[in-house]
Amino acid sequence: MTEIGLLQSALLLGLYVALAGGYGFAYTLARIHNAIALHRTSFVLYGLHGLTAIAIVVWTPLQIGWKGLIIASSVAFLAIPPVTWRFLQLTHETEVQG
Amino acid sequence: MYRSQQLALKYLTAAIALFGIMTIAGLMSAYYYINPNFLFGILNFNIAKILHIDTMIIWLLMGFMGAIYWFLPEEFGRDLVGIKLAEILFYVFCAAVAVVAVVFIVVQHGGSNEMALWFINQGRKYVEAPRWAAVGVVVVMAVFAYNVLGTAYATRKISGITAVLMIDLVPLLVLYLDAFPALSNMSADLFWWWWLVHLWVEATWEVLIGCIMAWTLMQLLGTSRRIVELWLYIEVALVLGTGILGLGHHYFWIGTPGYWLTIGGLFSALEPLPLLGMVIHAIYDAGTHHMKTTNRPAFYWMLAEAFGNFLGGGVWGFMFTLPQVNLYAHGTQWTVSHGHFAFWGAYACAVLSVMYLVIQKLRGLAQVDGRLWKWSFAALNIGVLGMVGALLVAGFAQAFVERAIGGSTHEAYLMGQANPWFVESMITRFIFGIMFAAGYVALVWDFLTIGKRRLVLAAAEAAE
């Protein structure tokens, strides 16, 4: 790994998780407020997260296994907010009914 | 009020006092980087740093114990079994902490012999306390376990939260026994030492804080027991599932077999996933309650916990957890930045949330709010953000100049320390440290006064 490659890789990895968090945050806010603009924002953030994942795969000197993990994690990050939201709704709905 | 809750107040008071000592020792440790001659020969950097990190562990531990002693009698519907013994041990615990601190400051170090290990300093980071004090911690934790298990047995009333707590007491106690060995093989010693440091913090403490947050959610937002218990099981399973083998990221460069690179990297990379789930859960709770609560400071500190945990543990950790990056970043100020942020987010914010909740109950306040808590909340959190940002830049400079360019030679180390990015980051860290200390002062003042003025006014009105 080159000196610049080290910092680039680290910053991209940090950005990768931060954007996933931003997507989750915006997605949840969008569902709470039922706001289309926030929904779009969440998917823009996920798009940027995806681009960061591609940049990590293409530009960083990480080994192939770690790059595969990055792609797999991106898929998981996409699913976590809607799945968590649905499950939260389900548990709270049954609570109200109960 | 139950006797256990009176004991909880003592533990929480001791915790907040130790939080202050941690802050002062941290400020001193930060200042040594700016002026290395500061208190030279009187109180050197190593002692200030020991005081800083050891009081951090103890104040959080006392905060957890205080929170659990507060919630448990309400959970069991009676005072705890063996409470007298716990009360005595509280004073023994405090006295032991004071004696150890005095020995660190006055004696500082001994020879390379058993006597020094038993009475002065064990020399192992985070568990420097001499063996007699470590034995004392084991006794305190054993009595704590007896209080919980004995009461559960006496009442035959075990909820989901108390069941998780009781299971967690086993590793909490057993893993601390790792504080004792003094192996001469450095790799073997570090291998087991990380069981204590990582597994205590990223496994047993995570479970403890999960239980504490479950009770807090029930009292703060009125969330039903069924929901908090369900989510406790899920989140504890996910955190443990990634956190236990995430231990491997500490095994990268200490002489352990190469397969730890894969195990550590893989499980550490998975750690942000459950943290994102927690953030979504926190926003859901905040949104469904329209940010309305009877205790705003407790509520905001709880939100800060979810975000701080994700940012400090998830984002900061992921930057350098993969082995190829970690090779250059391990043990630099980059690690220090991650450690500060993760501890603050995961634990400190949660303990502060509980403290506000306890104050509300203690003073019988229908509503807890005001202006001072906002100032302390802002100063503490901006202080932490500033410190971890500066430390991150310093860590970048070290990894870049000292490790990647210089190849980790002694000369490269000195070059890294003299690099303007490093030097200026250390000054910036100190400035934000002062802001953090100001936030601490505001926090303590708020704890002492919040709601009291309203109570005085109410009493005056009633008298009229």
mmCIF file of N, CA and C in Angstrom, chain B residues 42-43 47 99-111 115-116 119-121:
data_model
loop_
_atom_site.group_PDB
_atom_site.id
_atom_site.type_symbol
_atom_site.label_atom_id
_atom_site.label_comp_id
_atom_site.label_asym_id
_atom_site.label_seq_id
_atom_site.Cartn_x
_atom_site.Cartn_y
_atom_site.Cartn_z
ATOM 1 N N ILE B 42 8.050 15.027 38.805
ATOM 2 C CA ILE B 42 7.106 15.103 39.934
ATOM 3 C C ILE B 42 5.909 14.184 39.657
ATOM 4 N N LEU B 43 5.278 14.460 38.551
ATOM 5 C CA LEU B 43 4.152 13.605 38.128
ATOM 6 C C LEU B 43 4.261 13.450 36.615
ATOM 7 N N ILE B 47 1.892 8.457 34.706
ATOM 8 C CA ILE B 47 0.999 8.385 35.867
ATOM 9 C C ILE B 47 -0.323 9.106 35.573
ATOM 10 N N VAL B 99 -6.741 4.844 47.812
ATOM 11 C CA VAL B 99 -5.395 4.372 48.192
ATOM 12 C C VAL B 99 -4.569 4.074 46.937
ATOM 13 N N VAL B 100 -5.185 3.401 45.974
ATOM 14 C CA VAL B 100 -4.469 3.068 44.728
ATOM 15 C C VAL B 100 -4.027 4.358 44.028
ATOM 16 N N ALA B 101 -4.916 5.348 43.986
ATOM 17 C CA ALA B 101 -4.568 6.619 43.328
ATOM 18 C C ALA B 101 -3.396 7.290 44.038
ATOM 19 N N VAL B 102 -3.428 7.284 45.375
ATOM 20 C CA VAL B 102 -2.331 7.908 46.138
ATOM 21 C C VAL B 102 -1.017 7.161 45.869
ATOM 22 N N VAL B 103 -1.069 5.846 45.838
ATOM 23 C CA VAL B 103 0.142 5.055 45.564
ATOM 24 C C VAL B 103 0.670 5.379 44.158
ATOM 25 N N PHE B 104 -0.230 5.483 43.195
ATOM 26 C CA PHE B 104 0.199 5.832 41.824
ATOM 27 C C PHE B 104 0.901 7.196 41.812
ATOM 28 N N ILE B 105 0.325 8.153 42.555
ATOM 29 C CA ILE B 105 0.856 9.517 42.506
ATOM 30 C C ILE B 105 2.151 9.633 43.310
ATOM 31 N N VAL B 106 2.182 9.004 44.480
ATOM 32 C CA VAL B 106 3.321 9.197 45.384
ATOM 33 C C VAL B 106 4.450 8.190 45.115
ATOM 34 N N VAL B 107 4.090 6.905 45.063
ATOM 35 C CA VAL B 107 5.126 5.871 44.897
ATOM 36 C C VAL B 107 5.479 5.697 43.414
ATOM 37 N N GLN B 108 4.475 5.709 42.590
ATOM 38 C CA GLN B 108 4.586 5.631 41.119
ATOM 39 C C GLN B 108 5.026 4.270 40.591
ATOM 40 N N HIS B 109 6.198 3.755 40.944
ATOM 41 C CA HIS B 109 6.589 2.436 40.433
ATOM 42 C C HIS B 109 7.511 1.732 41.427
ATOM 43 N N GLY B 110 7.575 0.404 41.272
ATOM 44 C CA GLY B 110 8.443 -0.374 42.146
ATOM 45 C C GLY B 110 9.446 -1.138 41.317
ATOM 46 N N GLY B 111 10.047 -2.156 41.917
ATOM 47 C CA GLY B 111 11.014 -2.969 41.183
ATOM 48 C C GLY B 111 10.294 -4.056 40.407
ATOM 49 N N MET B 115 6.467 -7.993 44.964
ATOM 50 C CA MET B 115 5.995 -6.968 45.906
ATOM 51 C C MET B 115 5.367 -5.781 45.132
ATOM 52 N N ALA B 116 6.031 -5.393 44.032
ATOM 53 C CA ALA B 116 5.507 -4.279 43.226
ATOM 54 C C ALA B 116 4.170 -4.662 42.588
ATOM 55 N N PHE B 119 1.525 -4.577 45.475
ATOM 56 C CA PHE B 119 1.234 -3.352 46.243
ATOM 57 C C PHE B 119 1.399 -2.026 45.490
ATOM 58 N N ILE B 120 2.005 -2.043 44.301
ATOM 59 C CA ILE B 120 2.238 -0.747 43.646
ATOM 60 C C ILE B 120 1.533 -0.655 42.290
ATOM 61 N N ASN B 121 1.922 -1.492 41.357
ATOM 62 C CA ASN B 121 1.391 -1.333 39.994
ATOM 63 C C ASN B 121 1.611 -2.635 39.240
#
